[in-house]
Short mmCIF file of C-alpha atoms in Angstrom, two decimals:
data_model
loop_
_atom_site.label_atom_id
_atom_site.label_comp_id
_atom_site.label_asym_id
_atom_site.label_seq_id
_atom_site.Cartn_x
_atom_site.Cartn_y
_atom_site.Cartn_z
CA UNK M 291 0.00 0.00 0.00
CA UNK M 292 1.32 3.44 -0.89
CA UNK M 293 0.23 6.81 0.42
CA UNK M 294 0.30 8.62 -2.89
CA UNK M 295 -3.11 8.97 -4.49
CA UNK M 296 -3.67 10.09 -8.05
CA UNK M 297 -7.33 10.97 -8.31
CA UNK M 298 -9.33 13.96 -9.47
CA UNK M 299 -11.43 14.38 -6.32
CA UNK M 300 -10.40 14.36 -2.66
CA UNK M 301 -11.57 11.42 -0.58
CA UNK M 302 -13.46 12.29 2.62
CA UNK M 303 -14.48 10.25 5.66
CA UNK M 304 -15.18 10.54 9.38
CA UNK M 305 -13.14 8.84 12.07
CA UNK M 306 -11.58 9.47 15.47
CA UNK M 307 -14.04 12.30 16.15
CA UNK M 308 -12.97 14.30 13.09
CA UNK M 309 -13.69 14.71 9.44
CA UNK M 310 -10.83 13.67 7.16
CA UNK M 311 -9.96 14.87 3.67
CA UNK M 312 -7.26 13.25 1.56
CA UNK M 313 -5.95 15.69 -1.04
CA UNK M 314 -2.73 13.86 -1.88
CA UNK M 315 -2.06 13.69 -5.59
CA UNK M 316 -3.90 16.92 -6.39
CA UNK M 317 -1.93 19.74 -8.00
CA UNK M 318 -1.78 23.15 -6.26
CA UNK M 319 -3.99 25.01 -5.59
CA UNK M 320 -6.55 22.18 -5.58
CA UNK M 321 -5.67 20.85 -2.08
CA UNK M 322 -6.21 24.30 -0.57
CA UNK M 323 -9.40 24.84 -2.56
CA UNK M 324 -10.82 21.48 -1.43
CA UNK M 325 -9.98 22.13 2.24
CA UNK M 326 -11.44 25.64 2.19
CA UNK M 327 -14.57 24.35 0.44
CA UNK M 328 -15.03 21.76 3.21
CA UNK M 329 -14.70 24.49 5.83
CA UNK M 330 -16.78 27.16 4.06
CA UNK M 331 -19.56 24.76 3.06
CA UNK M 332 -20.04 23.52 6.61
CA UNK M 333 -19.05 19.99 5.65
CA UNK M 334 -16.26 20.23 8.24
CA UNK M 335 -17.88 20.75 11.62
CA UNK M 336 -15.29 21.49 14.30
CA UNK M 337 -12.27 19.29 13.50
CA UNK M 338 -10.86 18.51 10.08
CA UNK M 339 -7.77 16.41 9.38
CA UNK M 340 -6.15 16.89 5.98
CA UNK M 341 -3.76 14.42 4.40
CA UNK M 342 -1.42 16.24 2.02
CA UNK M 343 1.68 15.71 -0.13
CA UNK M 344 3.37 18.85 1.17
CA UNK M 345 3.00 21.50 3.86
CA UNK M 346 0.25 23.95 2.79
CA UNK M 347 1.91 27.23 3.81
CA UNK M 348 -0.54 29.37 1.83
CA UNK M 349 -3.48 27.71 3.62
CA UNK M 350 -2.48 28.92 7.10
CA UNK M 351 -3.52 32.59 6.71
CA UNK M 352 -6.83 31.48 5.16
CA UNK M 353 -7.52 29.24 8.17
CA UNK M 354 -6.71 32.09 10.55
CA UNK M 355 -9.11 34.38 8.66
CA UNK M 356 -11.87 31.77 9.00
CA UNK M 357 -11.32 31.16 12.72
CA UNK M 358 -9.55 27.80 12.48
CA UNK M 359 -6.36 26.78 14.26
CA UNK M 360 -3.95 24.30 12.71
CA UNK M 361 -1.33 21.82 13.86
CA UNK M 362 0.99 19.65 11.77
CA UNK M 363 0.80 16.09 13.06
CA UNK M 364 3.25 13.23 12.58
CA UNK M 365 2.43 11.46 9.35
CA UNK M 366 3.08 7.77 8.99
CA UNK M 367 1.55 5.37 6.53
CA UNK M 368 4.15 2.65 6.80
CA UNK M 369 5.54 3.26 3.33
CA UNK M 370 8.62 5.16 2.12
CA UNK M 371 6.39 6.65 -0.61
CA UNK M 372 4.89 9.06 1.92
CA UNK M 373 7.94 10.22 3.83
CA UNK M 374 7.19 13.82 2.75
CA UNK M 375 3.46 13.54 3.49
CA UNK M 376 1.86 16.01 5.89
CA UNK M 377 -1.10 15.46 8.18
CA UNK M 378 -2.71 18.72 9.24
CA UNK M 379 -5.23 18.88 12.08
CA UNK M 380 -7.50 21.93 11.94
CA UNK M 381 -9.96 22.95 14.60
CA UNK M 382 -12.58 25.69 14.64
CA UNK M 383 -11.99 28.22 17.41
CA UNK M 384 -14.68 28.34 20.09
CA UNK M 385 -17.40 30.86 19.39
#
């Protein structure tokens, strides 16, 4: 099993009390667009975990503007194919 995905659409699921979105394999700016759509549409409730190919530095100011904090988490899929992968945990600030 490899971590790299090569699909047109991000895969989403719920688990561990959070929504997850896998945007690996998408070309910039599509990962950021998909994550912001999930937040802006209300699909992401209070916690969203994104699985990315690279650190999304341009996403951070957008999250701040929308009232979401972010934390880069250790990423491990058990394959050398994803050694550069990033897992980003985002949480809506309390209202």
